[in-house]
């Protein structure tokens, strides 16, 4: 663990904060993003905010429109299908790799995140749901020891965050499906194949709901 004296550099802290705003849907699809606006929201100076916009644009979390205009991109049916294709290949593998190495403490952590998911659903708290659901998944993926897969999965989640917030607003949190119980059961048994299957089911259910809600249902890429 890092020592108490270690502090996250400002530019990295601002990047993570703005990335979280996108990831958890605080910035909706089509929202214009400006240096001045992010400075006001984050309390940061123009230099780290400008670097944050550059990084997130390079990662596809923001979209450059020309004339120095930047916005949160809208998810098209084609992009949605591509994200789904990549997620269903990456994330079950992360679950498979992580399962044999999960400690009881780590399983307890993601159980707590699942409880937070359920609390947010009951309260109709879309932002709370998105954050707890993210913590559930990436609490698992962090144990896999597969940095490239982990980083790629995170980039896909950031691209999906704004659209998921739209879905929550349209269908309500009570309609959101998940296979978390099946994932947890597989983890407790230390069954990598079952954990991967449950993750795949979770991803497929989520894709079906998002695609249907956004009016962009199409056959998933295989």
PDB file of C-alpha atoms in Angstrom:
ATOM      1  CA  UNK A   1       0.000   0.000   0.000  1.00  0.00           C
ATOM      2  CA  UNK A   2       1.183   3.551  -0.666  1.00  0.00           C
ATOM      3  CA  UNK A   3       2.524   5.429   2.331  1.00  0.00           C
ATOM      4  CA  UNK A   4       0.379   8.196   3.883  1.00  0.00           C
ATOM      5  CA  UNK A   5       2.895  10.731   2.595  1.00  0.00           C
ATOM      6  CA  UNK A   6       2.248   9.795  -1.034  1.00  0.00           C
ATOM      7  CA  UNK A   7      -0.257  12.022  -2.770  1.00  0.00           C
ATOM      8  CA  UNK A   8      -1.887  11.620  -6.162  1.00  0.00           C
ATOM      9  CA  UNK A   9      -0.525  14.312  -8.515  1.00  0.00           C
ATOM     10  CA  UNK A  10      -3.072  17.028  -9.302  1.00  0.00           C
ATOM     11  CA  UNK A  11      -3.264  16.226 -12.999  1.00  0.00           C
ATOM     12  CA  UNK A  12      -4.013  12.561 -12.234  1.00  0.00           C
ATOM     13  CA  UNK A  13      -6.586  13.446  -9.565  1.00  0.00           C
ATOM     14  CA  UNK A  14      -8.428  15.771 -11.962  1.00  0.00           C
ATOM     15  CA  UNK A  15      -8.296  13.162 -14.724  1.00  0.00           C
ATOM     16  CA  UNK A  16      -9.842  10.535 -12.439  1.00  0.00           C
ATOM     17  CA  UNK A  17     -12.509  12.951 -11.222  1.00  0.00           C
ATOM     18  CA  UNK A  18     -13.640  13.902 -14.724  1.00  0.00           C
ATOM     19  CA  UNK A  19     -13.408  10.292 -15.885  1.00  0.00           C
ATOM     20  CA  UNK A  20     -15.709   9.386 -12.991  1.00  0.00           C
ATOM     21  CA  UNK A  21     -18.162  12.088 -14.049  1.00  0.00           C
ATOM     22  CA  UNK A  22     -18.353  10.424 -17.460  1.00  0.00           C
ATOM     23  CA  UNK A  23     -18.282   6.875 -16.118  1.00  0.00           C
ATOM     24  CA  UNK A  24     -21.165   7.440 -13.702  1.00  0.00           C
ATOM     25  CA  UNK A  25     -23.255   9.527 -16.088  1.00  0.00           C
ATOM     26  CA  UNK A  26     -22.907  12.976 -14.509  1.00  0.00           C
ATOM     27  CA  UNK A  27     -22.094  14.226 -18.012  1.00  0.00           C
ATOM     28  CA  UNK A  28     -24.840  13.074 -20.419  1.00  0.00           C
ATOM     29  CA  UNK A  29     -24.328  12.105 -24.077  1.00  0.00           C
ATOM     30  CA  UNK A  30     -23.988  15.193 -26.241  1.00  0.00           C
ATOM     31  CA  UNK A  31     -22.943  17.392 -23.293  1.00  0.00           C
ATOM     32  CA  UNK A  32     -20.457  20.060 -24.337  1.00  0.00           C
ATOM     33  CA  UNK A  33     -17.252  20.017 -22.298  1.00  0.00           C
ATOM     34  CA  UNK A  34     -15.151  23.144 -21.902  1.00  0.00           C
ATOM     35  CA  UNK A  35     -11.995  23.982 -20.028  1.00  0.00           C
ATOM     36  CA  UNK A  36     -13.782  26.781 -18.184  1.00  0.00           C
ATOM     37  CA  UNK A  37     -16.682  24.541 -17.231  1.00  0.00           C
ATOM     38  CA  UNK A  38     -14.473  21.771 -15.872  1.00  0.00           C
ATOM     39  CA  UNK A  39     -12.318  24.282 -14.020  1.00  0.00           C
ATOM     40  CA  UNK A  40     -15.449  25.518 -12.275  1.00  0.00           C
ATOM     41  CA  UNK A  41     -16.639  22.002 -11.401  1.00  0.00           C
ATOM     42  CA  UNK A  42     -13.298  20.597 -10.274  1.00  0.00           C
ATOM     43  CA  UNK A  43     -11.709  23.706  -8.810  1.00  0.00           C
ATOM     44  CA  UNK A  44      -8.580  22.974 -10.848  1.00  0.00           C
ATOM     45  CA  UNK A  45      -6.519  25.220 -13.052  1.00  0.00           C
ATOM     46  CA  UNK A  46      -6.638  25.298 -16.825  1.00  0.00           C
ATOM     47  CA  UNK A  47      -3.455  23.275 -17.371  1.00  0.00           C
ATOM     48  CA  UNK A  48      -4.494  20.000 -15.644  1.00  0.00           C
ATOM     49  CA  UNK A  49      -8.018  20.350 -17.056  1.00  0.00           C
ATOM     50  CA  UNK A  50      -6.673  20.805 -20.576  1.00  0.00           C
ATOM     51  CA  UNK A  51      -4.505  17.697 -20.125  1.00  0.00           C
ATOM     52  CA  UNK A  52      -7.510  15.754 -18.808  1.00  0.00           C
ATOM     53  CA  UNK A  53      -9.573  16.677 -21.865  1.00  0.00           C
ATOM     54  CA  UNK A  54      -6.699  15.652 -24.129  1.00  0.00           C
ATOM     55  CA  UNK A  55      -6.321  12.255 -22.420  1.00  0.00           C
ATOM     56  CA  UNK A  56     -10.031  11.471 -22.355  1.00  0.00           C
ATOM     57  CA  UNK A  57     -10.418  12.488 -26.000  1.00  0.00           C
ATOM     58  CA  UNK A  58      -7.531  10.200 -26.971  1.00  0.00           C
ATOM     59  CA  UNK A  59      -9.248   7.362 -25.056  1.00  0.00           C
ATOM     60  CA  UNK A  60     -12.590   7.922 -26.792  1.00  0.00           C
ATOM     61  CA  UNK A  61     -14.379   9.043 -23.614  1.00  0.00           C
ATOM     62  CA  UNK A  62     -14.733  12.527 -25.119  1.00  0.00           C
ATOM     63  CA  UNK A  63     -15.166  13.499 -28.766  1.00  0.00           C
ATOM     64  CA  UNK A  64     -13.489  16.381 -30.591  1.00  0.00           C
ATOM     65  CA  UNK A  65     -15.938  18.117 -32.938  1.00  0.00           C
ATOM     66  CA  UNK A  66     -13.647  20.686 -34.538  1.00  0.00           C
ATOM     67  CA  UNK A  67     -13.162  24.375 -33.756  1.00  0.00           C
ATOM     68  CA  UNK A  68     -11.828  23.200 -30.378  1.00  0.00           C
ATOM     69  CA  UNK A  69     -15.281  21.944 -29.368  1.00  0.00           C
ATOM     70  CA  UNK A  70     -15.454  18.788 -27.289  1.00  0.00           C
ATOM     71  CA  UNK A  71     -18.460  16.807 -26.091  1.00  0.00           C
ATOM     72  CA  UNK A  72     -19.487  13.546 -24.480  1.00  0.00           C
ATOM     73  CA  UNK A  73     -20.078  11.191 -27.435  1.00  0.00           C
ATOM     74  CA  UNK A  74     -23.414   9.572 -28.151  1.00  0.00           C
ATOM     75  CA  UNK A  75     -23.467   5.781 -28.383  1.00  0.00           C
ATOM     76  CA  UNK A  76     -24.595   4.576 -31.805  1.00  0.00           C
ATOM     77  CA  UNK A  77     -25.874   1.075 -32.488  1.00  0.00           C
ATOM     78  CA  UNK A  78     -22.586   0.211 -34.195  1.00  0.00           C
ATOM     79  CA  UNK A  79     -20.485   1.441 -31.272  1.00  0.00           C
ATOM     80  CA  UNK A  80     -22.772  -0.302 -28.811  1.00  0.00           C
ATOM     81  CA  UNK A  81     -22.361  -3.623 -30.607  1.00  0.00           C
ATOM     82  CA  UNK A  82     -18.572  -3.222 -30.743  1.00  0.00           C
ATOM     83  CA  UNK A  83     -18.370  -2.413 -27.036  1.00  0.00           C
ATOM     84  CA  UNK A  84     -20.542  -5.426 -26.260  1.00  0.00           C
ATOM     85  CA  UNK A  85     -18.359  -7.677 -28.417  1.00  0.00           C
ATOM     86  CA  UNK A  86     -15.211  -6.603 -26.600  1.00  0.00           C
ATOM     87  CA  UNK A  87     -16.762  -6.735 -23.124  1.00  0.00           C
ATOM     88  CA  UNK A  88     -18.057 -10.286 -23.561  1.00  0.00           C
ATOM     89  CA  UNK A  89     -14.570 -11.456 -24.519  1.00  0.00           C
ATOM     90  CA  UNK A  90     -12.572  -9.435 -21.981  1.00  0.00           C
ATOM     91  CA  UNK A  91     -14.583  -9.448 -18.780  1.00  0.00           C
ATOM     92  CA  UNK A  92     -15.414 -13.160 -18.474  1.00  0.00           C
ATOM     93  CA  UNK A  93     -11.691 -13.811 -18.933  1.00  0.00           C
ATOM     94  CA  UNK A  94     -10.898 -11.331 -16.154  1.00  0.00           C
ATOM     95  CA  UNK A  95     -13.390 -13.155 -13.916  1.00  0.00           C
ATOM     96  CA  UNK A  96     -11.871 -16.520 -14.847  1.00  0.00           C
ATOM     97  CA  UNK A  97      -8.356 -15.304 -14.054  1.00  0.00           C
ATOM     98  CA  UNK A  98      -9.381 -13.638 -10.795  1.00  0.00           C
ATOM     99  CA  UNK A  99     -11.466 -16.442  -9.277  1.00  0.00           C
ATOM    100  CA  UNK A 100      -8.670 -18.775  -8.066  1.00  0.00           C
ATOM    101  CA  UNK A 101      -6.925 -15.851  -6.358  1.00  0.00           C
ATOM    102  CA  UNK A 102      -9.918 -14.297  -4.591  1.00  0.00           C
ATOM    103  CA  UNK A 103      -9.512 -14.144  -0.826  1.00  0.00           C
ATOM    104  CA  UNK A 104     -12.455 -14.217   1.563  1.00  0.00           C
ATOM    105  CA  UNK A 105     -11.816 -10.532   2.257  1.00  0.00           C
ATOM    106  CA  UNK A 106     -11.984  -9.664  -1.447  1.00  0.00           C
ATOM    107  CA  UNK A 107     -15.176 -11.676  -1.907  1.00  0.00           C
ATOM    108  CA  UNK A 108     -16.671  -9.882   1.093  1.00  0.00           C
ATOM    109  CA  UNK A 109     -15.774  -6.547  -0.511  1.00  0.00           C
ATOM    110  CA  UNK A 110     -17.651  -7.254  -3.715  1.00  0.00           C
ATOM    111  CA  UNK A 111     -20.565  -8.693  -1.698  1.00  0.00           C
ATOM    112  CA  UNK A 112     -20.756  -5.300  -0.010  1.00  0.00           C
ATOM    113  CA  UNK A 113     -20.751  -3.605  -3.412  1.00  0.00           C
ATOM    114  CA  UNK A 114     -23.605  -5.870  -4.524  1.00  0.00           C
ATOM    115  CA  UNK A 115     -25.540  -4.878  -1.418  1.00  0.00           C
ATOM    116  CA  UNK A 116     -24.950  -1.242  -2.362  1.00  0.00           C
ATOM    117  CA  UNK A 117     -26.259  -2.024  -5.850  1.00  0.00           C
ATOM    118  CA  UNK A 118     -29.456  -3.423  -4.303  1.00  0.00           C
ATOM    119  CA  UNK A 119     -29.849  -0.431  -1.984  1.00  0.00           C
ATOM    120  CA  UNK A 120     -29.435   1.991  -4.895  1.00  0.00           C
ATOM    121  CA  UNK A 121     -31.988   0.049  -6.970  1.00  0.00           C
ATOM    122  CA  UNK A 122     -34.514   0.159  -4.134  1.00  0.00           C
ATOM    123  CA  UNK A 123     -33.951   3.890  -3.670  1.00  0.00           C
ATOM    124  CA  UNK A 124     -34.105   4.676  -7.396  1.00  0.00           C
ATOM    125  CA  UNK A 125     -30.597   6.131  -7.124  1.00  0.00           C
ATOM    126  CA  UNK A 126     -29.183   5.887 -10.649  1.00  0.00           C
ATOM    127  CA  UNK A 127     -25.825   7.445  -9.824  1.00  0.00           C
ATOM    128  CA  UNK A 128     -25.401   5.234  -6.775  1.00  0.00           C
ATOM    129  CA  UNK A 129     -26.311   2.177  -8.826  1.00  0.00           C
ATOM    130  CA  UNK A 130     -23.769   2.970 -11.549  1.00  0.00           C
ATOM    131  CA  UNK A 131     -20.956   3.538  -9.059  1.00  0.00           C
ATOM    132  CA  UNK A 132     -21.709   0.455  -6.927  1.00  0.00           C
ATOM    133  CA  UNK A 133     -22.056  -1.719 -10.032  1.00  0.00           C
ATOM    134  CA  UNK A 134     -18.700  -0.450 -11.266  1.00  0.00           C
ATOM    135  CA  UNK A 135     -17.072  -1.177  -7.877  1.00  0.00           C
ATOM    136  CA  UNK A 136     -18.524  -4.696  -7.926  1.00  0.00           C
ATOM    137  CA  UNK A 137     -17.071  -5.528 -11.325  1.00  0.00           C
ATOM    138  CA  UNK A 138     -13.711  -3.856 -10.978  1.00  0.00           C
ATOM    139  CA  UNK A 139     -13.240  -5.121  -7.432  1.00  0.00           C
ATOM    140  CA  UNK A 140     -13.265  -8.542  -9.089  1.00  0.00           C
ATOM    141  CA  UNK A 141     -11.200  -7.617 -12.136  1.00  0.00           C
ATOM    142  CA  UNK A 142      -8.452  -6.025 -10.031  1.00  0.00           C
ATOM    143  CA  UNK A 143      -7.550  -9.470  -8.651  1.00  0.00           C
ATOM    144  CA  UNK A 144      -6.970 -10.963 -12.124  1.00  0.00           C
ATOM    145  CA  UNK A 145      -3.450  -9.582 -12.446  1.00  0.00           C
ATOM    146  CA  UNK A 146      -4.105  -8.731 -16.098  1.00  0.00           C
ATOM    147  CA  UNK A 147      -3.358  -5.037 -16.426  1.00  0.00           C
ATOM    148  CA  UNK A 148      -3.908  -4.764 -20.182  1.00  0.00           C
ATOM    149  CA  UNK A 149      -7.322  -6.460 -20.026  1.00  0.00           C
ATOM    150  CA  UNK A 150      -8.263  -4.435 -16.944  1.00  0.00           C
ATOM    151  CA  UNK A 151      -7.343  -1.110 -18.557  1.00  0.00           C
ATOM    152  CA  UNK A 152      -9.172  -1.994 -21.766  1.00  0.00           C
ATOM    153  CA  UNK A 153     -12.308  -3.006 -19.852  1.00  0.00           C
ATOM    154  CA  UNK A 154     -12.249   0.300 -17.976  1.00  0.00           C
ATOM    155  CA  UNK A 155     -12.028   2.264 -21.228  1.00  0.00           C
ATOM    156  CA  UNK A 156     -15.119   0.433 -22.501  1.00  0.00           C
ATOM    157  CA  UNK A 157     -17.046   1.195 -19.300  1.00  0.00           C
ATOM    158  CA  UNK A 158     -16.212   4.898 -19.593  1.00  0.00           C
ATOM    159  CA  UNK A 159     -17.602   4.906 -23.124  1.00  0.00           C
ATOM    160  CA  UNK A 160     -20.811   3.255 -21.871  1.00  0.00           C
ATOM    161  CA  UNK A 161     -21.358   5.303 -18.708  1.00  0.00           C
ATOM    162  CA  UNK A 162     -23.400   8.186 -20.153  1.00  0.00           C
ATOM    163  CA  UNK A 163     -25.701   5.832 -22.076  1.00  0.00           C
ATOM    164  CA  UNK A 164     -26.269   3.682 -18.987  1.00  0.00           C
ATOM    165  CA  UNK A 165     -27.340   6.784 -17.082  1.00  0.00           C
ATOM    166  CA  UNK A 166     -29.840   7.537 -19.860  1.00  0.00           C
ATOM    167  CA  UNK A 167     -31.189   3.981 -19.599  1.00  0.00           C
ATOM    168  CA  UNK A 168     -31.552   4.315 -15.823  1.00  0.00           C
ATOM    169  CA  UNK A 169     -33.514   7.505 -16.359  1.00  0.00           C
ATOM    170  CA  UNK A 170     -35.845   5.896 -18.893  1.00  0.00           C
ATOM    171  CA  UNK A 171     -36.552   2.493 -17.373  1.00  0.00           C
ATOM    172  CA  UNK A 172     -35.757   3.132 -13.710  1.00  0.00           C
ATOM    173  CA  UNK A 173     -33.282   1.237 -11.579  1.00  0.00           C
ATOM    174  CA  UNK A 174     -35.808  -1.469 -10.655  1.00  0.00           C
ATOM    175  CA  UNK A 175     -35.680  -2.815 -14.230  1.00  0.00           C
ATOM    176  CA  UNK A 176     -31.915  -3.262 -14.303  1.00  0.00           C
ATOM    177  CA  UNK A 177     -30.902  -6.952 -14.494  1.00  0.00           C
ATOM    178  CA  UNK A 178     -27.716  -8.510 -13.187  1.00  0.00           C
ATOM    179  CA  UNK A 179     -26.158 -11.897 -12.494  1.00  0.00           C
ATOM    180  CA  UNK A 180     -24.234 -10.802  -9.415  1.00  0.00           C
ATOM    181  CA  UNK A 181     -25.577 -13.585  -7.203  1.00  0.00           C
ATOM    182  CA  UNK A 182     -24.421 -16.194  -9.702  1.00  0.00           C
ATOM    183  CA  UNK A 183     -21.010 -14.529  -9.900  1.00  0.00           C
ATOM    184  CA  UNK A 184     -20.672 -14.489  -6.117  1.00  0.00           C
ATOM    185  CA  UNK A 185     -21.755 -18.125  -5.820  1.00  0.00           C
ATOM    186  CA  UNK A 186     -19.083 -19.126  -8.334  1.00  0.00           C
ATOM    187  CA  UNK A 187     -16.448 -17.109  -6.486  1.00  0.00           C
ATOM    188  CA  UNK A 188     -17.291 -18.767  -3.181  1.00  0.00           C
ATOM    189  CA  UNK A 189     -16.863 -22.173  -4.848  1.00  0.00           C
ATOM    190  CA  UNK A 190     -13.642 -20.937  -6.512  1.00  0.00           C
ATOM    191  CA  UNK A 191     -15.129 -22.054  -9.843  1.00  0.00           C
ATOM    192  CA  UNK A 192     -13.490 -19.998 -12.643  1.00  0.00           C
ATOM    193  CA  UNK A 193     -15.638 -21.395 -15.470  1.00  0.00           C
ATOM    194  CA  UNK A 194     -18.888 -20.682 -13.622  1.00  0.00           C
ATOM    195  CA  UNK A 195     -17.742 -17.149 -12.752  1.00  0.00           C
ATOM    196  CA  UNK A 196     -16.930 -16.501 -16.418  1.00  0.00           C
ATOM    197  CA  UNK A 197     -20.332 -17.835 -17.543  1.00  0.00           C
ATOM    198  CA  UNK A 198     -22.172 -15.696 -14.993  1.00  0.00           C
ATOM    199  CA  UNK A 199     -20.240 -12.605 -16.098  1.00  0.00           C
ATOM    200  CA  UNK A 200     -21.086 -13.329 -19.721  1.00  0.00           C
ATOM    201  CA  UNK A 201     -24.786 -13.641 -18.865  1.00  0.00           C
ATOM    202  CA  UNK A 202     -24.593 -10.360 -16.947  1.00  0.00           C
ATOM    203  CA  UNK A 203     -23.022  -8.562 -19.907  1.00  0.00           C
ATOM    204  CA  UNK A 204     -25.507 -10.000 -22.412  1.00  0.00           C
ATOM    205  CA  UNK A 205     -28.509  -9.041 -20.268  1.00  0.00           C
ATOM    206  CA  UNK A 206     -27.181  -5.514 -19.877  1.00  0.00           C
ATOM    207  CA  UNK A 207     -26.586  -5.162 -23.609  1.00  0.00           C
ATOM    208  CA  UNK A 208     -30.103  -6.310 -24.441  1.00  0.00           C
ATOM    209  CA  UNK A 209     -31.644  -3.763 -22.068  1.00  0.00           C
ATOM    210  CA  UNK A 210     -29.469  -0.866 -23.225  1.00  0.00           C
ATOM    211  CA  UNK A 211     -29.966  -1.618 -26.906  1.00  0.00           C
ATOM    212  CA  UNK A 212     -33.729  -1.990 -26.529  1.00  0.00           C
ATOM    213  CA  UNK A 213     -34.091   1.139 -24.407  1.00  0.00           C
ATOM    214  CA  UNK A 214     -32.034   3.284 -26.738  1.00  0.00           C
ATOM    215  CA  UNK A 215     -34.018   1.959 -29.697  1.00  0.00           C
ATOM    216  CA  UNK A 216     -30.931   0.452 -31.285  1.00  0.00           C
ATOM    217  CA  UNK A 217     -31.471  -3.266 -30.867  1.00  0.00           C
ATOM    218  CA  UNK A 218     -29.468  -5.357 -33.321  1.00  0.00           C
ATOM    219  CA  UNK A 219     -27.864  -8.767 -33.407  1.00  0.00           C
ATOM    220  CA  UNK A 220     -24.735  -8.830 -31.215  1.00  0.00           C
ATOM    221  CA  UNK A 221     -21.401  -9.311 -32.965  1.00  0.00           C
ATOM    222  CA  UNK A 222     -20.080 -12.819 -32.415  1.00  0.00           C
TER     223      UNK A 222
END
